[in-house]
Short mmCIF file of C-alpha atoms and ligand atoms in Angstrom, two decimals:
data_model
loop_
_atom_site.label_atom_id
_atom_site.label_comp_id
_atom_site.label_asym_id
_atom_site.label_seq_id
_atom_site.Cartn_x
_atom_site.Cartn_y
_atom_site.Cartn_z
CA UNK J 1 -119.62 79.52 -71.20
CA UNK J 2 -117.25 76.76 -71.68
CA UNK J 3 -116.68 73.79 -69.93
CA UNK J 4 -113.24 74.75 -67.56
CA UNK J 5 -109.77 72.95 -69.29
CA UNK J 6 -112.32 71.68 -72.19
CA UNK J 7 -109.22 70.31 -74.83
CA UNK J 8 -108.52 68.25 -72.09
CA UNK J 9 -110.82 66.63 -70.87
CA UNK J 10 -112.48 69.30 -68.82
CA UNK J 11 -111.96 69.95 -64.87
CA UNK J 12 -115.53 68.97 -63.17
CA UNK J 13 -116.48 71.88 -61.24
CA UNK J 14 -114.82 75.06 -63.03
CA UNK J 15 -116.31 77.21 -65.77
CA UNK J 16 -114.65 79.26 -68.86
CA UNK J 17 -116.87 82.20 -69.53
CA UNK J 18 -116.05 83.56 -73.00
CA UNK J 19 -116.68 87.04 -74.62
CA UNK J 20 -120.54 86.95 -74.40
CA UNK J 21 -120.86 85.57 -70.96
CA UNK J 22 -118.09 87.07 -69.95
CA UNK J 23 -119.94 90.70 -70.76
CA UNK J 24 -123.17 89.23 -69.28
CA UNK J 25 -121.56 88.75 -66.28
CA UNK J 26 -119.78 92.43 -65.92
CA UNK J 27 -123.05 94.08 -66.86
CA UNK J 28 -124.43 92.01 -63.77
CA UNK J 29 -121.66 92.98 -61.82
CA UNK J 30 -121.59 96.95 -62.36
CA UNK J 31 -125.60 96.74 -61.56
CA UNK J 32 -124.93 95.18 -58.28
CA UNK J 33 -122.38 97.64 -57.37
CA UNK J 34 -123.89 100.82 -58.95
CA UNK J 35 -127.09 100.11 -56.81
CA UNK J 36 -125.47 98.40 -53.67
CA UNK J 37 -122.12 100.47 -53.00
CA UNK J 38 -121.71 103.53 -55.63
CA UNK J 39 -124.76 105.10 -55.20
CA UNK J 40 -124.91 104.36 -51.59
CA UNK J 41 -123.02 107.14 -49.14
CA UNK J 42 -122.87 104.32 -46.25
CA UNK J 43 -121.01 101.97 -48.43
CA UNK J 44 -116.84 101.33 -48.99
CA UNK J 45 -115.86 98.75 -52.18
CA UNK J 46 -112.77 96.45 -51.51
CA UNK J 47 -110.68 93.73 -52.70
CA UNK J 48 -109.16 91.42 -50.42
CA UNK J 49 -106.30 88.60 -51.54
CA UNK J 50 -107.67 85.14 -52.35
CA UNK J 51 -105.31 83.19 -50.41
CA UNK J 52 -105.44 84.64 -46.65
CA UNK J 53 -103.31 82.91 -43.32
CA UNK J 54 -104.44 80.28 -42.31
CA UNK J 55 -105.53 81.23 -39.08
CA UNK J 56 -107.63 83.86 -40.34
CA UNK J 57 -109.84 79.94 -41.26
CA UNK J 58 -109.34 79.10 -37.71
CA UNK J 59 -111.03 82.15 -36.16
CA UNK J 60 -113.74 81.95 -38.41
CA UNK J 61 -114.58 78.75 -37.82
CA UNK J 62 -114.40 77.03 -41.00
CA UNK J 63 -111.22 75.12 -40.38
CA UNK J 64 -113.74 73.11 -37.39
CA UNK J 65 -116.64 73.49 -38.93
CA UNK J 66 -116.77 74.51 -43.12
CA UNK J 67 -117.99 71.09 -44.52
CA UNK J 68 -120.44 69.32 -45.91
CA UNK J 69 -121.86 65.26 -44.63
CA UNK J 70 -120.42 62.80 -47.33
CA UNK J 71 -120.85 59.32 -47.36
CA UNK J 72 -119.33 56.54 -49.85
CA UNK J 73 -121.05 53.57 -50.97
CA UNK J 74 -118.94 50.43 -50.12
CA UNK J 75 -119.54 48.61 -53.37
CA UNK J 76 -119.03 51.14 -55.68
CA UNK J 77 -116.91 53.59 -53.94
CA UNK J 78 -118.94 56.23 -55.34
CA UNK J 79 -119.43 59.11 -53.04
CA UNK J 80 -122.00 61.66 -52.16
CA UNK J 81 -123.25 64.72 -50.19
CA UNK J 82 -125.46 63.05 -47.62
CA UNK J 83 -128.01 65.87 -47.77
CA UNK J 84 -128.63 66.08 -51.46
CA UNK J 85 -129.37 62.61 -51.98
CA UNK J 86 -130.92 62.17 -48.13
CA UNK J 87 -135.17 62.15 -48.24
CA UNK J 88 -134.98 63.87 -44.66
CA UNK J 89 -134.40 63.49 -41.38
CA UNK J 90 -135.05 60.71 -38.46
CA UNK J 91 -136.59 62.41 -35.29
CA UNK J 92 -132.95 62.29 -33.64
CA UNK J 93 -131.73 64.57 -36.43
CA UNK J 94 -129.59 62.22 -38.56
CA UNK J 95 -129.89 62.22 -42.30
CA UNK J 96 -132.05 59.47 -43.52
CA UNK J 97 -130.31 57.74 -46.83
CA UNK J 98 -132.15 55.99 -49.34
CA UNK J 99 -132.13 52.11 -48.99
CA UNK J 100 -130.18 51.67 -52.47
CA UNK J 101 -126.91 53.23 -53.63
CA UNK J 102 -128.18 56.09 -56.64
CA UNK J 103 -124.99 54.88 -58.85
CA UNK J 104 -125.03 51.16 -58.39
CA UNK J 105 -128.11 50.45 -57.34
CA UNK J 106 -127.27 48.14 -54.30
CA UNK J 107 -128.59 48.11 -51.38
CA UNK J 108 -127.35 48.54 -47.50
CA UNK J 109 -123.85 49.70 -48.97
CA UNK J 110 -123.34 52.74 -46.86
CA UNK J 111 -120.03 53.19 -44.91
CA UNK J 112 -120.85 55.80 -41.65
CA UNK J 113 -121.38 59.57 -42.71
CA UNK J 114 -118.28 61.53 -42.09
CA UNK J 115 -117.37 65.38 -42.89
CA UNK J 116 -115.69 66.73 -45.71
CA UNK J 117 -114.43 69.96 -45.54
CA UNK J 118 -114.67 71.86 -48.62
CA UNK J 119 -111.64 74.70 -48.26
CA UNK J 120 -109.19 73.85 -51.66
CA UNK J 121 -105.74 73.55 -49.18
CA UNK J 122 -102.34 74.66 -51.11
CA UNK J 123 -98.65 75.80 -49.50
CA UNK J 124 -97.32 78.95 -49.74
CA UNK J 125 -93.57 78.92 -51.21
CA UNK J 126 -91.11 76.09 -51.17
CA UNK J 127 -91.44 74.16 -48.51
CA UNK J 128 -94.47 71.86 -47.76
CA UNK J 129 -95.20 71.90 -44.31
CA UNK J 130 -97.75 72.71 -41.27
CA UNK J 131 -96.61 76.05 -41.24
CA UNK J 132 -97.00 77.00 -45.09
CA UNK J 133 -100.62 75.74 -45.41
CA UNK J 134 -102.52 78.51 -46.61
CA UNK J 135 -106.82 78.06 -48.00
CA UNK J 136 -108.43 79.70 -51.30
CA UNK J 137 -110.83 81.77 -49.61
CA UNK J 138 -114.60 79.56 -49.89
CA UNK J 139 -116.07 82.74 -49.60
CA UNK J 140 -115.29 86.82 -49.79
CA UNK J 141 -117.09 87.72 -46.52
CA UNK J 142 -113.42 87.04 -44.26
CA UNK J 143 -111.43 89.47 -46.40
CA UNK J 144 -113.74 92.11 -45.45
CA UNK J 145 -114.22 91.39 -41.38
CA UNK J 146 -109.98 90.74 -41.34
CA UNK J 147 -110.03 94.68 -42.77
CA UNK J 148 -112.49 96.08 -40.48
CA UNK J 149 -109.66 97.75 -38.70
CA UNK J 150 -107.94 98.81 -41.65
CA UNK J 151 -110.71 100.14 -42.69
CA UNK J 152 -111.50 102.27 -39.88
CA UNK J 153 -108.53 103.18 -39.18
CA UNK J 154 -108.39 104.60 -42.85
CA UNK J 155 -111.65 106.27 -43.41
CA UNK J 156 -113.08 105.86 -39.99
CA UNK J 157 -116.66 105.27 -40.97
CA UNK J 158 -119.61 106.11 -38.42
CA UNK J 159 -121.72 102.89 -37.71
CA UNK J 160 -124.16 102.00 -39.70
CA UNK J 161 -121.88 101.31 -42.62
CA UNK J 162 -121.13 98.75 -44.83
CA UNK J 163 -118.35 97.05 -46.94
CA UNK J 164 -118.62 95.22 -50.32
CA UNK J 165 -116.57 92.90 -52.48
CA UNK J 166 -116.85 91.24 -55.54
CA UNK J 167 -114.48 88.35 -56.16
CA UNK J 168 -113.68 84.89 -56.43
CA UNK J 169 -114.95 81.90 -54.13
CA UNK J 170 -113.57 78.10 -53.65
CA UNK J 171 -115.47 75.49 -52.53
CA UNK J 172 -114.12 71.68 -52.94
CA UNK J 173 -117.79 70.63 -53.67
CA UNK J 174 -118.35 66.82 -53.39
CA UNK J 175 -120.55 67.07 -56.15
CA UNK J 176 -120.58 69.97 -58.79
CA UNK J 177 -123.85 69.68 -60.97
CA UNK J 178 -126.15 71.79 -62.58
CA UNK J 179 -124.03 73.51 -65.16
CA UNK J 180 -122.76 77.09 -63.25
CA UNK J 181 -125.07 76.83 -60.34
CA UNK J 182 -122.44 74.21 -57.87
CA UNK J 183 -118.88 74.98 -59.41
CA UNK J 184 -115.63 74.71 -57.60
CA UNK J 185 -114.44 78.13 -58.46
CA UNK J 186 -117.26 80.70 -58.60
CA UNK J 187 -117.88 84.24 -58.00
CA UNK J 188 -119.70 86.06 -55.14
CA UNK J 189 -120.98 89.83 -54.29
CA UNK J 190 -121.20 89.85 -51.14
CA UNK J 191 -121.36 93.06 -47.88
CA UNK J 192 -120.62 92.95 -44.27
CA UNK J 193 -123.05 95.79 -42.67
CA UNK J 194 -121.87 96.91 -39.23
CA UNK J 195 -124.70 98.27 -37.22
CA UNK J 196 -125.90 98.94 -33.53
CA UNK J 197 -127.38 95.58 -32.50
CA UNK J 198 -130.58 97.69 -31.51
CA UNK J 199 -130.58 98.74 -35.70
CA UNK J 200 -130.26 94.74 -36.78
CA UNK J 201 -134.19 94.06 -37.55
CA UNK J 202 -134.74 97.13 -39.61
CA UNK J 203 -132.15 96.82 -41.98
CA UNK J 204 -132.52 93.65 -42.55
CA UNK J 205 -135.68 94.43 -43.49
CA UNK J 206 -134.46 97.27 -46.11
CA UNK J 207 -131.61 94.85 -47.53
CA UNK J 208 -134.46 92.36 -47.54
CA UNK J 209 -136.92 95.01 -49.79
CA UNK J 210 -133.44 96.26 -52.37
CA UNK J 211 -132.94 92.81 -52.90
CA UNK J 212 -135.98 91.85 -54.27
CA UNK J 213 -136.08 94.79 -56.09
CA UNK J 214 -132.70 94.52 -57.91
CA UNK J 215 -133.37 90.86 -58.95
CA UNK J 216 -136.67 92.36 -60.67
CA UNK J 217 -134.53 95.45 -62.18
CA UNK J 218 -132.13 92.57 -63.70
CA UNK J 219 -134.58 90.83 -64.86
CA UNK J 220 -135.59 88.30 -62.43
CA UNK J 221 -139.78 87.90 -62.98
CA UNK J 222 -141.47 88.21 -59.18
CA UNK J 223 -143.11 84.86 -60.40
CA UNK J 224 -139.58 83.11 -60.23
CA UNK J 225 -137.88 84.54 -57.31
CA UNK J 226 -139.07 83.46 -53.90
CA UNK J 227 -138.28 83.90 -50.38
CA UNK J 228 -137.45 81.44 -47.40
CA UNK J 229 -136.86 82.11 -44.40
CA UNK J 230 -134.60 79.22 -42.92
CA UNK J 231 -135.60 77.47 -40.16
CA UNK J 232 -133.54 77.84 -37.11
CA UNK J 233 -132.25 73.95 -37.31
CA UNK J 234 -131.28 74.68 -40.57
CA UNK J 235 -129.38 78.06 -40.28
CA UNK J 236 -125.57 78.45 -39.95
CA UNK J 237 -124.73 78.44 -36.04
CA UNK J 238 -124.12 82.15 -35.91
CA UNK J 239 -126.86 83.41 -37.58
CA UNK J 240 -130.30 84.62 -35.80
CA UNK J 241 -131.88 84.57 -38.72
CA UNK J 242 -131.55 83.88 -42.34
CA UNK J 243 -133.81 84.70 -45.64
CA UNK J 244 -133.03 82.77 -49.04
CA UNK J 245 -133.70 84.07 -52.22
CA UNK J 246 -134.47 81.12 -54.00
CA UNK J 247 -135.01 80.92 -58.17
CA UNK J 248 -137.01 78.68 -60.12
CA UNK J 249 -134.00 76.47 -62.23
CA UNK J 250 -134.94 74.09 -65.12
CA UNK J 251 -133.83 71.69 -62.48
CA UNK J 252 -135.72 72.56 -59.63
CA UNK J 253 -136.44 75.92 -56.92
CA UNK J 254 -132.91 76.14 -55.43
CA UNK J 255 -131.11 79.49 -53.67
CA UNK J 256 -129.90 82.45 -55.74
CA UNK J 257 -128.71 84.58 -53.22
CA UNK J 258 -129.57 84.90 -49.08
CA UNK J 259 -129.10 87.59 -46.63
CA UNK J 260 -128.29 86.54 -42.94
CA UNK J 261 -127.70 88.51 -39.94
CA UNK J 262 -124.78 87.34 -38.58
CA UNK J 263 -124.39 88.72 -34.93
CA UNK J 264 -121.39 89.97 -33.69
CA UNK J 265 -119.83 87.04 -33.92
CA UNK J 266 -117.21 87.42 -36.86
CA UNK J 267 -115.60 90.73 -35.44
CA UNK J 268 -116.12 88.72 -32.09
CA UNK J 269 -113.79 85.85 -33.75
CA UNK J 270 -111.76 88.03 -34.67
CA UNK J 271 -111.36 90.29 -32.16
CA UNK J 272 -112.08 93.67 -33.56
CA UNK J 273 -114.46 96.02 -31.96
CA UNK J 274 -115.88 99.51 -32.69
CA UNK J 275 -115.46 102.87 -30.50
CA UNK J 276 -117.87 105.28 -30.67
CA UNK J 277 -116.65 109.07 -30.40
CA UNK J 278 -119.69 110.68 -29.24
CA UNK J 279 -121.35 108.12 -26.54
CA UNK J 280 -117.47 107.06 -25.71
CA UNK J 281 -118.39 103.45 -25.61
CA UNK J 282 -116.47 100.28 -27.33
CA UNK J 283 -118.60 97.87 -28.32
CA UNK J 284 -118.95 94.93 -30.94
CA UNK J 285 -120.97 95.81 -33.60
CA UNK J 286 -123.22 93.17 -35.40
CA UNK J 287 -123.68 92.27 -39.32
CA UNK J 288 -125.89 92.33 -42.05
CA UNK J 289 -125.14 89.89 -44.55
CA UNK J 290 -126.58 89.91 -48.31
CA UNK J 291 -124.54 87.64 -50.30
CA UNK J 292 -125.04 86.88 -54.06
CA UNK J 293 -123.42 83.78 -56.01
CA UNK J 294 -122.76 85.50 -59.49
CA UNK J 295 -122.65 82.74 -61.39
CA UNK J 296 -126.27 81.38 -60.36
CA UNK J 297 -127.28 84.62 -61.34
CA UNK J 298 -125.94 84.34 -65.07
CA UNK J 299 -127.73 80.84 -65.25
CA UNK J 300 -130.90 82.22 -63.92
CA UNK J 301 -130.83 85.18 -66.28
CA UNK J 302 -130.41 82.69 -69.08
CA UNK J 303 -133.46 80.49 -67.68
CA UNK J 304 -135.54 83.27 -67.83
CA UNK J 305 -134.86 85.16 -70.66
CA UNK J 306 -134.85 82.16 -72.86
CA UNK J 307 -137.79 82.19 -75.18
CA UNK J 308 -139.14 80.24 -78.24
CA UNK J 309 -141.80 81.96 -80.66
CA UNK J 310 -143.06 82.07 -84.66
CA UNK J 311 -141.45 84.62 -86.37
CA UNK J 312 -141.71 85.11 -89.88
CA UNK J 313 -143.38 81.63 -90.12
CA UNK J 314 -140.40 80.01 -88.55
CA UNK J 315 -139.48 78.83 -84.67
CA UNK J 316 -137.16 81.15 -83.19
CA UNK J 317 -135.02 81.40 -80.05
CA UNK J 318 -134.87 84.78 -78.44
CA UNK J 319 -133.27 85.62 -75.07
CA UNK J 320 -135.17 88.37 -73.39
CA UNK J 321 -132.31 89.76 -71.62
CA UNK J 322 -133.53 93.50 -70.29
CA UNK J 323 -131.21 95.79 -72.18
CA UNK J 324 -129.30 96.79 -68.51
CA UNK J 325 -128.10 93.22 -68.75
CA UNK J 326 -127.64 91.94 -72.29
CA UNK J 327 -124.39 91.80 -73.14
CA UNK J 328 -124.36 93.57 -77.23
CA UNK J 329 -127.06 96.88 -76.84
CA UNK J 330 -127.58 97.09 -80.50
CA UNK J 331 -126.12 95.53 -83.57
CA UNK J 332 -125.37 97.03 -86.86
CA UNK J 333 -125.69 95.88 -90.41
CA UNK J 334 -124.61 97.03 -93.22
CA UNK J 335 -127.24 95.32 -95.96
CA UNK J 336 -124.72 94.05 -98.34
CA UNK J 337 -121.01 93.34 -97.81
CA UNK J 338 -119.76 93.80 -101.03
CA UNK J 339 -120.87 97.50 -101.58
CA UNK J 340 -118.49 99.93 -99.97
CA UNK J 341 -120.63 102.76 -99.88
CA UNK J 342 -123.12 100.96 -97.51
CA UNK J 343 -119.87 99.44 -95.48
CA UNK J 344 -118.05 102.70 -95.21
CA UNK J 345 -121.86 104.52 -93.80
CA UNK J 346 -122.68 101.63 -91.43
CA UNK J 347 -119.29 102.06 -90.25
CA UNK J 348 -120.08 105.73 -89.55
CA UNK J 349 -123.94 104.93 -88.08
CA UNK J 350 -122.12 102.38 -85.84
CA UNK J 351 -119.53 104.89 -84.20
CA UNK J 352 -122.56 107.31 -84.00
CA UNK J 353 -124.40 104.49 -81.49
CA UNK J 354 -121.04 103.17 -80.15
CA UNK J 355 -120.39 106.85 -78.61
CA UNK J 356 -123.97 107.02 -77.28
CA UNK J 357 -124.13 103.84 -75.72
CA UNK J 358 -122.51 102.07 -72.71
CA UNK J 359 -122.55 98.81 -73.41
CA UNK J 360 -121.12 96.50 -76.71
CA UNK J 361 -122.42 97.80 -80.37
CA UNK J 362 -121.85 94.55 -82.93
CA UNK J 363 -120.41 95.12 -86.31
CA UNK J 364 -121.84 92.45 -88.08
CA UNK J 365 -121.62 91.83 -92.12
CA UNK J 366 -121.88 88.20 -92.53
CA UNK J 367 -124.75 86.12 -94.30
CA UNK J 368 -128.42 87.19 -95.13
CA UNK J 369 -130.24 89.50 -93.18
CA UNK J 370 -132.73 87.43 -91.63
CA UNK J 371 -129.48 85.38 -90.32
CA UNK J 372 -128.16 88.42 -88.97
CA UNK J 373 -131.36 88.61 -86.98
CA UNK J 374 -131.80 85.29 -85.73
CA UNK J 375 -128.19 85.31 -84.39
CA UNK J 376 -128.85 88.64 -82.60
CA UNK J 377 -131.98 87.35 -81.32
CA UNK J 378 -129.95 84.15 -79.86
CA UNK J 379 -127.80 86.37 -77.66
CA UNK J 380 -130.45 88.51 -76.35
CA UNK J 381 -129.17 91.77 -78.46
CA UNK J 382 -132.58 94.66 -78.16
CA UNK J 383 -132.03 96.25 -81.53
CA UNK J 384 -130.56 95.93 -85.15
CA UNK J 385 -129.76 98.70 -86.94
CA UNK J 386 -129.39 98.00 -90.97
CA UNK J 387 -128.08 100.45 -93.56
CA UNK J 388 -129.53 99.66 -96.94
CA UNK J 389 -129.51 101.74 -100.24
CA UNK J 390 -132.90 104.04 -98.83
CA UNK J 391 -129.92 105.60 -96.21
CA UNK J 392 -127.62 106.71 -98.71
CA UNK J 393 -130.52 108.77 -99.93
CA UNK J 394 -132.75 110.22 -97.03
CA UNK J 395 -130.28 109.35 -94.23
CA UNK J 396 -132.76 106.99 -92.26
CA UNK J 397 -131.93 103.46 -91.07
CA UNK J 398 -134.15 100.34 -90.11
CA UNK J 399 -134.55 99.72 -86.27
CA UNK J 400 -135.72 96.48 -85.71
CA UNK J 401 -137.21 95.39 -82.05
CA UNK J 402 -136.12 92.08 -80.82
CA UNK J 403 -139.26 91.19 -79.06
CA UNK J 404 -141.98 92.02 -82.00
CA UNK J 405 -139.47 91.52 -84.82
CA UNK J 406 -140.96 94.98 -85.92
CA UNK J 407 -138.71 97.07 -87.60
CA UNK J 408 -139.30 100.93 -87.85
CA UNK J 409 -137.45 103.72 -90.29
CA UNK J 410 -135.57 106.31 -87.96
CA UNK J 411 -133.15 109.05 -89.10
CA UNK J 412 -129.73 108.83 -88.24
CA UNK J 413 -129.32 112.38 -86.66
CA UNK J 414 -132.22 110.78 -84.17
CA UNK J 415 -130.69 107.51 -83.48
CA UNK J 416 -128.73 108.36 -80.38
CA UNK J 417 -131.03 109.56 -78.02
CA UNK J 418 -133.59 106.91 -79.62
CA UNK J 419 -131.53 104.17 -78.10
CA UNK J 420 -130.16 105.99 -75.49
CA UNK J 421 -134.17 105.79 -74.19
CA UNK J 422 -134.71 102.76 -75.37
CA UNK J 423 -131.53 100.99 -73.87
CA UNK J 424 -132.24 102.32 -69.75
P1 ATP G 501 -125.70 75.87 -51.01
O1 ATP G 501 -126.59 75.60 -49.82
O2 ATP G 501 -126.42 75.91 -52.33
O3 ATP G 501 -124.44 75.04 -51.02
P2 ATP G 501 -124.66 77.97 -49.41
O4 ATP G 501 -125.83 78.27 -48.54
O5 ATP G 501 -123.54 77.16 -48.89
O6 ATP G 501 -125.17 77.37 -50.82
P3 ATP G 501 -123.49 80.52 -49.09
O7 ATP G 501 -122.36 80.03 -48.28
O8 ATP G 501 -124.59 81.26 -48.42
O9 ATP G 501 -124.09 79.34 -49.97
O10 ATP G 501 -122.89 81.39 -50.29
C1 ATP G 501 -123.50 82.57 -50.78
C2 ATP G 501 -123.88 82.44 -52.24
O11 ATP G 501 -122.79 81.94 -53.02
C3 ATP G 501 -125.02 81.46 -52.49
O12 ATP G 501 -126.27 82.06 -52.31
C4 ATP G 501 -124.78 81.09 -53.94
O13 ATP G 501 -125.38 82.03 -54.80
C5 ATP G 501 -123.29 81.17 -54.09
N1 ATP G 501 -122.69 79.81 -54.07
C6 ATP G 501 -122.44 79.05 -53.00
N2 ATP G 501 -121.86 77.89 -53.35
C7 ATP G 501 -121.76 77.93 -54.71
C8 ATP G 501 -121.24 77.02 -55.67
N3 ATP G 501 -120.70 75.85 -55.31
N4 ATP G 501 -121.29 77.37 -56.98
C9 ATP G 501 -121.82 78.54 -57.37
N5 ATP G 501 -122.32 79.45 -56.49
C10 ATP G 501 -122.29 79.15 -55.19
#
């Protein structure tokens, strides 16, 4: 990952995520929706536009209501999100602030606490006026309650059901920090589950359970990941109740991912409700909300899987990526560059993997061996596969383990469904 706009100076809050990350990320992504919407039979994918009307902001309630408490210092004009730098609350509610400015260090400098809202505002076509303001969406959840209708108008779905989308998210943060995990411009997984209001508790309760499980499936240790449940003064208006998933960062325990249930209140907002053929009634349905920040997921992959060890009598850096997740499956060497014969069969043992494997196989020919290694080991790749001068006579290659560093001789006709195991 690169700093967003980096030749010039960067752009605080955004992110470039190049070919590694960038894979990282997708194998993250088709996890998420193979468990949560493909292999599901209650579940419909979709992909709503970014920039939405603006009223679709009013109904929801984030024109009134989607910002954060910011206060400036008066000496140094620096300013801040009054809860992150706030060391709690008086017994009236209000957010206590420190006696001293963090930047300048002076004290009694605050100017009164007002509210920042965080939707990034732009106009839609030539003209600049009230009636052309349009809002980057801050979140996906709206595109999918503005399509209810569509939806069942469409496919017309029998309650319980869900929708899921995977896509970008704006949020005009006061202060980005922590590398991916506060950006401007992230991305977020996120479902809207419509259910009988009778149905809420119970699958919460199995949203709450596949959650947990797919963070450990990814990777996440059960050691790192731990769950909150937020306190009603803390909780979004709407919501009745609200679990966070919340990750052990270099930097601190801070939320990876939450799941609210939400009411009826966004179809209520919105004015969409539900009819049910059987019973004959029309009703609001309420939602189920599990909603994942993708990004803080790629950072906390990388926090865990990052490991140090003696290898060979040197200090290494491995990532332990699980294989679902890391973004090359298995690398392939051909011992030496300069002798065709070994080129020309690692070029045929690589196809052999490439065709049995989902994911990225590396071609890699550059610089000793043990090189070869440690840069594999850096990105979290499971296996190397080397072709040296033993494989142009019995047909085996080495398969060397990431983790143990061992390395084991395996014949080429039984490579495939070796890693093909290996690799689940
Ligand atoms: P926070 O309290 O950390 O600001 P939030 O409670 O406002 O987060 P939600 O509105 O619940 O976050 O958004 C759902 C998910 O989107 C979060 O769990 C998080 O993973 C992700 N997310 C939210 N804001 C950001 C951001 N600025 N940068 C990266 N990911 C974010």
């Amino acid at each position: 990952m690169y700093p967003g706009s980096e030749i010039y100076g960067g752009l605080a809050g955004t992110w470039d995520y190049g070919p590694l990350g960038l894979t990282l990320k997708n194998n993250i992504k088709n996890s998420w929706w193979k468990k949560f919407v493909r292999d599901r039979d209650d579940m419909n994918g979709m992909d709503a536009a970014i920039l939405m009307n603006a009223k679709v902001w009013e109904a929801s309630g984030h024109i009134a209501g989607f910002s954060d408490p910011l206060v400036e210092c008066k000496n140094c004009h620096k300013k801040f999100r009054a809860d992150h730098i706030s060391g709690g609350k008086t017994e009236t509610g209000k957010l206590e602030l420190p006696k001293e400015c963090p930047e300048c260090g002076k004290f009694g400098t605050w100017l009164p606490e007002s509210k920042f809202n965080m939707m990034f505002k732009t106009n839609i076509g030539p003209v600049e006026d009230k009636s052309s303001i349009s809002y980057l969406c801050p979140e996906t959840a709206q595109g999918m309650f503005v399509n209810f209708k569509n939806i069942m108008d469409s496919f017309h779905p029998r309650l319980p059901f869900g929708l899921a989308q995977i896509g970008k998210a704006f949020r005009n943060e006061i202060s980005p920090r922590d590398f991916l995990f506060r950006a401007r411009e992230f991305e977020q997984m996120e479902i809207e589950y419509f259910t009988r209001e009778s149905e809420w508790k119970k699958i919460f309760e199995n949203f709450r359970a596949e959650i947990l499980k797919w963070l450990s499936d990814i990777g996440l240790g059960k050691n790192s990941v731990h769950e909150l449940e937020v306190p009603a003064e803390d909780r979004a208006h709407y919501s009745k109740k609200t679990v966070d998933f919340e990750y052990d960062f270099p930097f601190g325990r801070n939320e990876l991912c939450g799941l609210a249930y939400r009411t009826d209140f966004d179809l209520k907002n919105h004015k969409l409700d539900y009819y049910d053929e059987e019973t004959k009634e029309r009703f609001i349905p309420h939602v189920i909300e599990p909603s994942f920040g993708l990004d803080r997921l790629v950072l906390a992959l990388l926090a865990e899987a990052y490991n140090e060890d003696e290898l060979g009598g040197e200090t290494r850096i491995f990532l332990k990526l699980k294989p679902n997740v890391a973004p090359v499956k298995v690398a392939v060497f051909p011992l030496l560059k300069n002798k065709p014969e070994l080129v020309e069969k690692a070029k045929e043992v690589w196809r052999i993997i490439q065709s049995a494997t989902d994911g990225l196989v590396m071609f890699d020919d550059n610089g000793n061996i043990g090189k070869r290694y440690r840069r594999q080991d850096e990105i979290g790749t499971p296996y190397c596969v080397t072709i040296d001068f033993d494989t142009l006579e019995d047909d085996t290659v080495t398969v060397r383990d990431r983790d143990t560093g061992k390395q084991e001789r395996v014949k080429v006709g039984e490579l495939a469904s070796l890693l093909k195991n290996s690799l689940k």
